Short mmCIF file of C-alpha atoms in Angstrom, two decimals:
data_model
loop_
_atom_site.label_atom_id
_atom_site.label_comp_id
_atom_site.label_asym_id
_atom_site.label_seq_id
_atom_site.Cartn_x
_atom_site.Cartn_y
_atom_site.Cartn_z
CA UNK B 143 -68.08 -200.97 -77.88
CA UNK B 144 -67.59 -197.17 -78.39
CA UNK B 145 -65.57 -196.04 -80.56
CA UNK B 146 -63.07 -193.81 -78.93
CA UNK B 147 -63.49 -190.85 -81.97
CA UNK B 148 -67.23 -190.79 -80.86
CA UNK B 149 -66.72 -188.07 -78.23
CA UNK B 150 -69.11 -188.63 -75.41
CA UNK B 151 -71.96 -185.66 -74.46
CA UNK B 152 -70.10 -184.29 -71.48
CA UNK B 153 -67.00 -184.79 -69.08
CA UNK B 154 -69.56 -186.89 -66.89
CA UNK B 155 -70.47 -189.51 -69.43
CA UNK B 156 -66.82 -189.72 -70.66
CA UNK B 157 -65.76 -190.09 -67.11
CA UNK B 158 -68.49 -192.89 -66.33
CA UNK B 159 -67.24 -194.96 -69.61
CA UNK B 160 -65.35 -198.31 -68.74
CA UNK B 161 -62.29 -198.87 -70.29
CA UNK B 162 -61.66 -202.67 -71.86
CA UNK B 163 -58.22 -203.97 -73.40
CA UNK B 164 -58.87 -205.32 -76.85
CA UNK B 165 -58.82 -208.99 -77.65
CA UNK B 166 -55.96 -208.96 -79.99
CA UNK B 167 -53.34 -207.01 -77.59
CA UNK B 168 -50.39 -209.09 -75.87
CA UNK B 169 -49.22 -208.01 -72.27
CA UNK B 170 -46.07 -208.55 -70.97
CA UNK B 171 -44.51 -207.46 -67.50
CA UNK B 172 -40.77 -205.82 -67.73
CA UNK B 173 -37.93 -206.75 -64.84
CA UNK B 174 -39.01 -203.23 -63.44
CA UNK B 175 -42.80 -204.17 -63.29
CA UNK B 176 -43.75 -202.46 -65.94
CA UNK B 177 -46.67 -203.29 -68.63
CA UNK B 178 -45.08 -203.69 -72.33
CA UNK B 179 -47.99 -204.00 -75.07
CA UNK B 180 -47.83 -205.76 -77.99
CA UNK B 181 -50.66 -204.33 -80.53
CA UNK B 182 -51.66 -204.38 -84.04
CA UNK B 183 -51.47 -200.94 -85.62
CA UNK B 184 -55.23 -199.91 -85.90
CA UNK B 185 -56.41 -199.03 -89.75
CA UNK B 186 -59.19 -197.02 -90.81
CA UNK B 187 -62.26 -199.19 -91.42
CA UNK B 188 -62.39 -198.55 -95.15
CA UNK B 189 -58.29 -199.83 -95.57
CA UNK B 190 -59.14 -202.72 -93.50
CA UNK B 191 -61.98 -204.21 -95.79
CA UNK B 192 -59.99 -203.36 -98.69
CA UNK B 193 -57.15 -205.78 -97.05
CA UNK B 194 -57.85 -209.95 -97.37
CA UNK B 195 -58.29 -211.53 -93.96
CA UNK B 196 -55.22 -213.58 -94.29
CA UNK B 197 -52.98 -210.67 -93.79
CA UNK B 198 -51.85 -210.08 -90.69
CA UNK B 199 -51.14 -206.35 -89.27
CA UNK B 200 -47.62 -205.48 -88.22
CA UNK B 201 -47.15 -205.04 -84.23
CA UNK B 202 -45.76 -202.37 -82.51
CA UNK B 203 -44.95 -202.51 -78.54
CA UNK B 204 -45.86 -199.70 -76.20
CA UNK B 205 -44.28 -199.93 -72.86
CA UNK B 206 -45.64 -197.73 -70.08
CA UNK B 207 -44.01 -196.04 -66.93
CA UNK B 208 -44.93 -196.37 -63.86
CA UNK B 209 -48.08 -194.79 -63.34
CA UNK B 210 -49.24 -196.20 -66.96
CA UNK B 211 -48.77 -199.74 -65.52
CA UNK B 212 -50.28 -198.78 -62.47
CA UNK B 213 -53.89 -197.57 -64.37
CA UNK B 214 -53.20 -200.32 -66.68
CA UNK B 215 -53.27 -203.31 -63.77
CA UNK B 216 -56.94 -201.86 -62.35
CA UNK B 217 -58.26 -202.10 -66.16
CA UNK B 218 -60.41 -204.74 -65.77
CA UNK B 219 -63.39 -204.20 -67.69
CA UNK B 220 -65.32 -203.14 -64.29
CA UNK B 221 -63.82 -199.98 -63.63
CA UNK B 222 -64.78 -196.91 -65.07
CA UNK B 223 -62.23 -193.78 -65.81
CA UNK B 224 -63.51 -192.37 -62.94
CA UNK B 225 -62.96 -194.96 -60.38
CA UNK B 226 -59.37 -195.05 -62.01
CA UNK B 227 -58.55 -191.40 -61.78
CA UNK B 228 -60.14 -191.79 -57.94
CA UNK B 229 -57.55 -194.94 -57.20
CA UNK B 230 -54.93 -192.78 -58.73
CA UNK B 231 -55.99 -189.78 -56.86
CA UNK B 232 -55.39 -192.11 -53.48
CA UNK B 233 -52.31 -193.93 -54.76
CA UNK B 234 -50.37 -190.88 -55.63
CA UNK B 235 -51.90 -188.09 -53.41
CA UNK B 236 -52.81 -186.27 -56.71
CA UNK B 237 -54.96 -183.25 -57.19
CA UNK B 238 -58.80 -185.10 -58.14
CA UNK B 239 -58.87 -183.09 -61.40
CA UNK B 240 -55.00 -183.61 -61.85
CA UNK B 241 -55.90 -187.17 -61.78
CA UNK B 242 -58.87 -187.28 -63.89
CA UNK B 243 -56.97 -185.25 -66.73
CA UNK B 244 -54.50 -187.79 -66.26
CA UNK B 245 -55.67 -190.45 -66.34
CA UNK B 246 -58.63 -189.38 -69.31
CA UNK B 247 -55.40 -188.41 -71.54
CA UNK B 248 -53.87 -192.16 -70.93
CA UNK B 249 -57.04 -193.79 -71.84
CA UNK B 250 -57.56 -191.66 -75.07
CA UNK B 251 -54.30 -192.35 -76.12
CA UNK B 252 -54.42 -195.51 -75.90
CA UNK B 253 -57.51 -195.71 -77.68
CA UNK B 254 -56.27 -193.74 -80.38
CA UNK B 255 -53.77 -196.70 -80.73
CA UNK B 256 -56.36 -199.10 -80.48
CA UNK B 257 -55.43 -201.02 -77.56
CA UNK B 258 -58.65 -200.09 -75.33
CA UNK B 259 -61.90 -199.36 -76.26
CA UNK B 260 -64.70 -197.83 -73.73
CA UNK B 261 -67.91 -199.38 -72.92
CA UNK T 40 -62.93 -174.02 -51.36
CA UNK T 41 -61.62 -170.54 -51.68
CA UNK T 42 -59.55 -169.49 -54.64
CA UNK T 43 -57.16 -166.75 -54.29
CA UNK T 44 -56.04 -165.66 -58.15
CA UNK T 45 -54.43 -162.50 -59.25
CA UNK T 46 -55.80 -160.47 -56.19
CA UNK T 47 -59.00 -161.74 -56.29
CA UNK T 48 -60.97 -163.95 -53.65
CA UNK T 49 -63.86 -165.90 -54.76
CA UNK T 50 -65.44 -169.08 -52.98
CA UNK T 51 -65.76 -171.87 -55.59
CA UNK T 52 -69.03 -173.19 -55.21
CA UNK T 53 -70.03 -176.50 -54.62
CA UNK T 54 -69.69 -179.06 -57.50
CA UNK T 55 -67.68 -176.47 -59.43
CA UNK T 56 -63.80 -176.35 -60.26
CA UNK T 57 -61.33 -174.02 -61.84
CA UNK T 58 -61.09 -174.86 -65.60
CA UNK T 59 -58.86 -171.60 -66.93
CA UNK T 60 -56.73 -169.33 -64.64
CA UNK T 61 -54.90 -166.59 -66.68
CA UNK T 62 -53.93 -163.28 -65.78
CA UNK T 63 -57.29 -160.95 -64.69
CA UNK T 64 -59.77 -164.09 -65.77
CA UNK T 65 -61.05 -167.26 -63.66
CA UNK T 66 -63.51 -169.91 -65.22
CA UNK T 67 -65.09 -171.87 -63.05
CA UNK T 68 -67.01 -174.77 -64.50
CA UNK T 69 -69.15 -177.78 -63.21
CA UNK T 70 -71.42 -180.59 -64.01
CA UNK T 71 -75.15 -179.60 -65.18
CA UNK T 72 -73.92 -176.02 -63.63
CA UNK T 73 -73.45 -173.03 -66.07
CA UNK T 74 -70.14 -171.63 -66.87
CA UNK T 75 -68.99 -168.69 -64.49
CA UNK T 76 -66.41 -166.40 -66.25
CA UNK T 77 -64.72 -163.45 -63.69
CA UNK T 78 -62.83 -160.71 -65.35
CA UNK T 79 -61.15 -158.35 -63.17
CA UNK T 80 -58.56 -155.94 -62.74
CA UNK T 81 -57.83 -152.50 -61.22
CA UNK T 82 -59.48 -149.22 -62.17
CA UNK T 83 -57.86 -147.37 -64.90
CA UNK T 84 -60.36 -144.66 -64.28
CA UNK T 85 -63.67 -144.29 -62.50
CA UNK T 86 -66.07 -147.41 -63.27
CA UNK T 87 -69.31 -145.50 -64.81
CA UNK T 88 -72.23 -147.99 -65.01
CA UNK T 89 -73.95 -146.31 -67.59
CA UNK T 90 -70.89 -145.75 -70.22
CA UNK T 91 -69.06 -148.77 -69.24
CA UNK T 92 -71.74 -151.23 -67.98
CA UNK T 93 -73.01 -150.92 -71.86
CA UNK T 94 -69.61 -151.73 -72.94
CA UNK T 95 -69.36 -154.81 -70.99
CA UNK T 96 -72.77 -156.26 -71.90
CA UNK T 97 -71.92 -155.62 -75.58
CA UNK T 98 -68.38 -157.76 -74.92
CA UNK T 99 -70.93 -160.55 -72.95
CA UNK T 100 -73.19 -160.51 -75.82
CA UNK T 101 -75.99 -158.96 -74.11
CA UNK T 102 -76.42 -155.74 -75.44
CA UNK T 103 -80.22 -156.08 -74.51
CA UNK T 104 -80.10 -156.41 -71.20
CA UNK T 105 -79.47 -153.02 -69.09
CA UNK T 106 -77.25 -152.89 -65.80
CA UNK T 107 -79.14 -151.84 -62.49
CA UNK T 108 -77.79 -151.13 -58.90
CA UNK T 109 -78.19 -154.23 -57.00
CA UNK T 110 -78.82 -153.36 -53.13
CA UNK T 111 -80.53 -156.63 -51.78
CA UNK T 112 -79.88 -157.46 -48.17
CA UNK T 113 -77.20 -160.16 -48.97
CA UNK T 114 -74.77 -157.56 -51.29
CA UNK T 115 -74.09 -155.75 -48.36
CA UNK T 116 -70.85 -158.39 -47.46
CA UNK T 117 -69.83 -157.18 -50.69
CA UNK T 118 -67.07 -154.87 -50.68
CA UNK T 119 -68.20 -151.76 -53.25
CA UNK T 120 -71.08 -151.03 -55.25
CA UNK T 121 -72.95 -153.99 -56.94
CA UNK T 122 -74.59 -153.70 -60.43
CA UNK T 123 -76.40 -156.62 -62.13
CA UNK T 124 -78.52 -157.58 -65.48
CA UNK T 125 -80.22 -161.02 -65.46
CA UNK T 126 -76.68 -162.86 -66.54
CA UNK T 127 -74.03 -160.48 -66.04
CA UNK T 128 -73.01 -159.03 -62.09
CA UNK T 129 -70.35 -156.31 -61.65
CA UNK T 130 -68.54 -155.41 -58.60
CA UNK T 131 -66.87 -152.06 -58.37
CA UNK T 132 -64.39 -152.25 -55.22
CA UNK T 133 -64.95 -149.44 -53.42
CA UNK T 134 -61.56 -149.09 -51.51
CA UNK T 135 -59.17 -150.81 -53.73
CA UNK T 136 -60.20 -149.18 -57.01
CA UNK T 137 -60.80 -152.49 -58.86
CA UNK T 138 -63.92 -154.12 -61.07
CA UNK T 139 -64.92 -157.26 -61.38
CA UNK T 140 -67.52 -158.33 -64.20
CA UNK T 141 -69.10 -162.05 -63.12
CA UNK T 142 -70.94 -164.01 -66.30
CA UNK T 143 -72.81 -166.64 -66.42
CA UNK T 144 -73.35 -169.20 -69.40
CA UNK T 145 -76.76 -169.25 -68.13
CA UNK T 146 -79.29 -167.39 -65.30
CA UNK T 147 -77.47 -169.07 -62.57
CA UNK T 148 -79.61 -171.10 -59.55
CA UNK T 149 -80.58 -169.95 -56.76
CA UNK T 150 -77.61 -169.49 -53.81
CA UNK T 151 -74.95 -169.95 -57.08
CA UNK T 152 -74.71 -165.82 -57.51
CA UNK T 153 -74.71 -165.37 -53.94
CA UNK T 154 -72.16 -167.61 -52.91
CA UNK T 155 -69.41 -166.06 -55.58
CA UNK T 156 -70.62 -162.84 -54.68
CA UNK T 157 -70.93 -162.56 -50.90
CA UNK T 158 -67.04 -164.27 -50.67
CA UNK T 159 -65.35 -161.51 -53.23
CA UNK T 160 -62.45 -159.48 -51.67
CA UNK T 161 -59.67 -157.74 -53.85
CA UNK T 162 -55.94 -157.26 -53.11
CA UNK T 163 -54.46 -154.92 -55.26
CA UNK T 164 -50.75 -155.24 -57.02
CA UNK T 165 -49.28 -152.98 -54.62
CA UNK T 166 -49.50 -155.17 -51.46
CA UNK T 167 -47.92 -158.55 -51.05
CA UNK T 168 -50.89 -161.04 -52.56
CA UNK T 169 -51.94 -164.49 -51.40
CA UNK T 170 -52.70 -167.36 -54.23
CA UNK T 171 -54.50 -170.46 -53.82
CA UNK T 172 -55.44 -172.71 -56.53
CA UNK T 173 -55.80 -176.18 -57.18
CA UNK T 174 -53.39 -177.57 -54.07
CA UNK T 175 -50.84 -175.15 -54.02
CA UNK T 176 -50.43 -171.79 -51.85
CA UNK T 177 -48.30 -168.96 -51.97
CA UNK T 178 -47.40 -165.41 -51.77
CA UNK T 179 -46.08 -162.81 -54.18
CA UNK T 180 -44.14 -159.73 -52.94
CA UNK T 181 -45.52 -156.21 -54.19
CA UNK T 182 -45.57 -155.56 -58.09
CA UNK T 183 -45.22 -158.89 -59.06
CA UNK T 184 -47.62 -159.44 -62.10
CA UNK T 185 -48.77 -162.59 -63.38
CA UNK T 186 -46.45 -163.58 -66.65
CA UNK T 187 -47.41 -167.25 -67.30
CA UNK T 188 -49.50 -170.04 -66.32
CA UNK T 189 -49.57 -173.34 -67.00
CA UNK T 190 -51.41 -175.86 -65.32
CA UNK T 191 -50.76 -179.98 -66.55
CA UNK T 192 -51.36 -182.72 -64.79
CA UNK T 193 -47.96 -183.70 -63.11
CA UNK T 194 -47.04 -179.96 -63.25
CA UNK T 195 -48.33 -176.31 -62.09
CA UNK T 196 -45.65 -173.70 -63.49
CA UNK T 197 -46.07 -170.01 -62.50
CA UNK T 198 -43.88 -167.19 -63.44
CA UNK T 199 -44.23 -163.66 -62.16
CA UNK T 200 -42.20 -160.42 -63.14
CA UNK T 201 -41.25 -157.09 -61.54
CA UNK T 202 -39.43 -155.42 -64.48
CA UNK T 203 -36.18 -157.68 -64.65
CA UNK T 204 -36.69 -159.81 -61.90
CA UNK T 205 -38.68 -163.22 -62.38
CA UNK T 206 -40.12 -165.72 -59.64
CA UNK T 207 -40.66 -169.17 -60.72
CA UNK T 208 -43.04 -171.31 -58.77
CA UNK T 209 -43.13 -174.75 -59.94
CA UNK T 210 -44.81 -177.56 -58.61
CA UNK T 211 -44.35 -181.53 -59.61
CA UNK T 212 -46.24 -184.68 -58.23
CA UNK T 213 -46.32 -187.32 -57.69
CA UNK T 214 -42.89 -187.03 -56.32
CA UNK T 215 -42.39 -190.60 -55.89
CA UNK T 216 -42.70 -191.49 -59.81
CA UNK T 217 -40.43 -188.84 -60.42
CA UNK T 218 -37.66 -189.89 -58.16
CA UNK T 219 -38.18 -193.69 -58.84
CA UNK T 220 -35.98 -194.94 -56.39
CA UNK T 221 -33.29 -191.78 -56.04
CA UNK T 222 -32.71 -189.27 -52.96
CA UNK T 223 -33.64 -185.60 -53.79
CA UNK T 224 -30.35 -184.48 -54.25
CA UNK T 225 -29.31 -186.26 -57.15
CA UNK T 226 -32.55 -186.09 -58.81
CA UNK T 227 -32.03 -182.30 -58.50
CA UNK T 228 -28.59 -182.35 -60.17
CA UNK T 229 -29.75 -184.05 -62.76
CA UNK T 230 -33.11 -182.48 -63.49
CA UNK T 231 -32.94 -178.75 -61.83
CA UNK T 232 -30.43 -177.28 -65.02
CA UNK T 233 -33.04 -178.32 -67.52
CA UNK T 234 -35.78 -177.22 -65.93
CA UNK T 235 -34.10 -173.65 -65.25
CA UNK T 236 -32.62 -173.62 -68.61
CA UNK T 237 -29.11 -173.03 -67.07
CA UNK T 238 -26.35 -174.53 -64.79
CA UNK T 239 -27.16 -174.47 -61.42
CA UNK T 240 -24.89 -174.99 -58.44
CA UNK T 241 -26.91 -177.10 -55.71
CA UNK T 242 -26.39 -177.45 -52.04
CA UNK T 243 -28.08 -179.92 -49.84
CA UNK T 244 -29.82 -178.22 -46.87
CA UNK T 245 -31.52 -181.30 -45.66
CA UNK T 246 -32.53 -184.56 -47.26
CA UNK T 247 -35.33 -183.00 -48.88
CA UNK T 248 -34.46 -179.42 -49.59
CA UNK T 249 -31.68 -178.25 -52.21
CA UNK T 250 -30.59 -174.65 -51.79
CA UNK T 251 -29.97 -173.62 -55.37
CA UNK T 252 -28.09 -170.89 -57.01
CA UNK T 253 -26.31 -169.30 -59.76
CA UNK T 254 -23.69 -166.44 -60.74
CA UNK T 255 -24.80 -163.89 -63.18
CA UNK T 256 -22.53 -163.79 -66.24
CA UNK T 257 -19.49 -161.14 -66.62
CA UNK T 258 -21.48 -159.05 -69.24
CA UNK T 259 -24.56 -158.91 -67.26
CA UNK T 260 -22.82 -157.03 -64.37
CA UNK T 261 -21.44 -154.58 -66.81
CA UNK T 262 -24.76 -154.26 -68.37
CA UNK T 263 -28.07 -156.00 -67.15
CA UNK T 264 -30.39 -154.52 -69.37
CA UNK T 265 -28.83 -156.47 -72.69
CA UNK T 266 -31.16 -159.16 -73.50
CA UNK T 267 -30.40 -162.83 -73.71
CA UNK T 268 -27.78 -162.82 -70.77
CA UNK T 269 -27.81 -165.02 -67.43
CA UNK T 270 -28.73 -162.94 -64.41
CA UNK T 271 -28.44 -163.94 -61.07
CA UNK T 272 -30.29 -166.79 -59.55
CA UNK T 273 -31.43 -168.39 -55.90
CA UNK T 274 -34.18 -170.88 -54.81
CA UNK T 275 -34.67 -173.47 -53.01
CA UNK T 276 -36.13 -177.40 -54.30
CA UNK T 277 -38.56 -178.87 -51.56
CA UNK T 278 -39.41 -182.63 -51.70
CA UNK T 279 -42.44 -182.88 -49.60
CA UNK T 280 -43.12 -186.78 -48.87
CA UNK T 281 -46.38 -186.54 -47.22
CA UNK T 282 -47.84 -184.57 -49.70
CA UNK T 283 -45.88 -186.87 -52.77
CA UNK T 284 -44.79 -183.13 -54.32
CA UNK T 285 -41.82 -181.29 -55.21
CA UNK T 286 -41.46 -177.62 -54.79
CA UNK T 287 -39.32 -175.46 -56.50
CA UNK T 288 -39.46 -171.41 -56.22
CA UNK T 289 -36.76 -169.49 -58.38
CA UNK T 290 -36.00 -165.68 -58.47
CA UNK T 291 -33.77 -164.75 -61.04
CA UNK T 292 -32.78 -161.03 -62.38
CA UNK T 293 -32.05 -158.57 -59.33
CA UNK T 294 -32.64 -160.44 -56.22
CA UNK T 295 -35.00 -159.81 -53.39
CA UNK T 296 -34.12 -158.65 -49.74
CA UNK T 297 -33.28 -161.78 -47.64
CA UNK T 298 -36.59 -161.31 -45.74
CA UNK T 299 -38.54 -160.87 -48.50
CA UNK T 300 -37.02 -164.06 -49.93
CA UNK T 301 -37.68 -166.16 -46.66
CA UNK T 302 -41.56 -164.99 -46.28
CA UNK T 303 -41.52 -166.27 -50.40
CA UNK T 304 -40.30 -169.66 -49.21
CA UNK T 305 -42.05 -169.89 -46.05
CA UNK T 306 -45.59 -169.15 -47.67
CA UNK T 307 -45.03 -171.72 -50.60
CA UNK T 308 -46.68 -174.78 -49.51
CA UNK T 309 -49.07 -177.79 -50.47
CA UNK T 310 -52.86 -177.42 -49.34
CA UNK T 311 -53.11 -180.17 -46.95
CA UNK T 312 -57.14 -180.97 -47.27
CA UNK T 313 -56.10 -182.37 -50.42
CA UNK T 314 -53.67 -185.00 -49.25
CA UNK T 315 -55.75 -188.62 -49.23
#
């Protein structure tokens, strides 16, 4: 799995990446059908190495909005960022490049929090 | 697809899209294609290919090249004179007195320069101008100049000014997410004052249309030129359910005559080709 910080060579490559949720997150659905993600805070690798294994990291919670929840429900480890943006375009009648930017920004945000990685 | 921006009409070659749109500037990008930058504006004085051409080449970082007149057959469609070097084309629109420089980041593939250049047309700021970018299309009255253009996912915001008058074109999407179960009128009441930064009076035009207005402050009526005041405002917000968009058009400052205002509202629309 590629780190989210390592930048792909082109937009085409970035859009072909497949977002994969990390194993140590927990998903809940709220009463409104929104996705709530509980995830351990991500540390810099050198800090993580210094910590003993038995220490568990603090957990944070993130509640996605309607669009975010919709995109999350389509992240299955097979669908690429480009395919996700096409799904968003169809569902919300967005302009294709607007959907691409939104989905790319969403994946980038979740990647920074250590919720997703790109394959 | 045809792009109409700040007076310029240009065909976007297949596989490309606008990456930057600003006053007198367009940048088109596409995967594995050279970036195309277009700079344009009215002529302040007559364009001289020798004197001004050298300046443009220097500004483009290709001072070693030279501009020469281009008179190939396909250039006959261009409403003006065309000059070119390897990567830079300059069009001098003969009737409307405007100049356009088209710079390619690398020598363009066959047909690309022709597609762009043969589609060009220019409308001066003194006439009604048509705009067509991404999924919106509208017109601006004579002498209204672009002040700001912001394209963010979910919100396109364009502001135009003419003296103390200001026009604001706002496009919000996706409407069903923004409204989240609310009908349009309560959504407008909750959001429009915040969007426009002042208290707005609203009247329901229909289920999908709301008329907005705000009276000028008493001080504005006496001293309209004083800064930081609330000028008169009128406008309309429309929910277009079939396109899942919300269009807001507001005029502030000295208001336009009724027939110009209705033309503005009539022409502000979503380009249906983007409907899926």
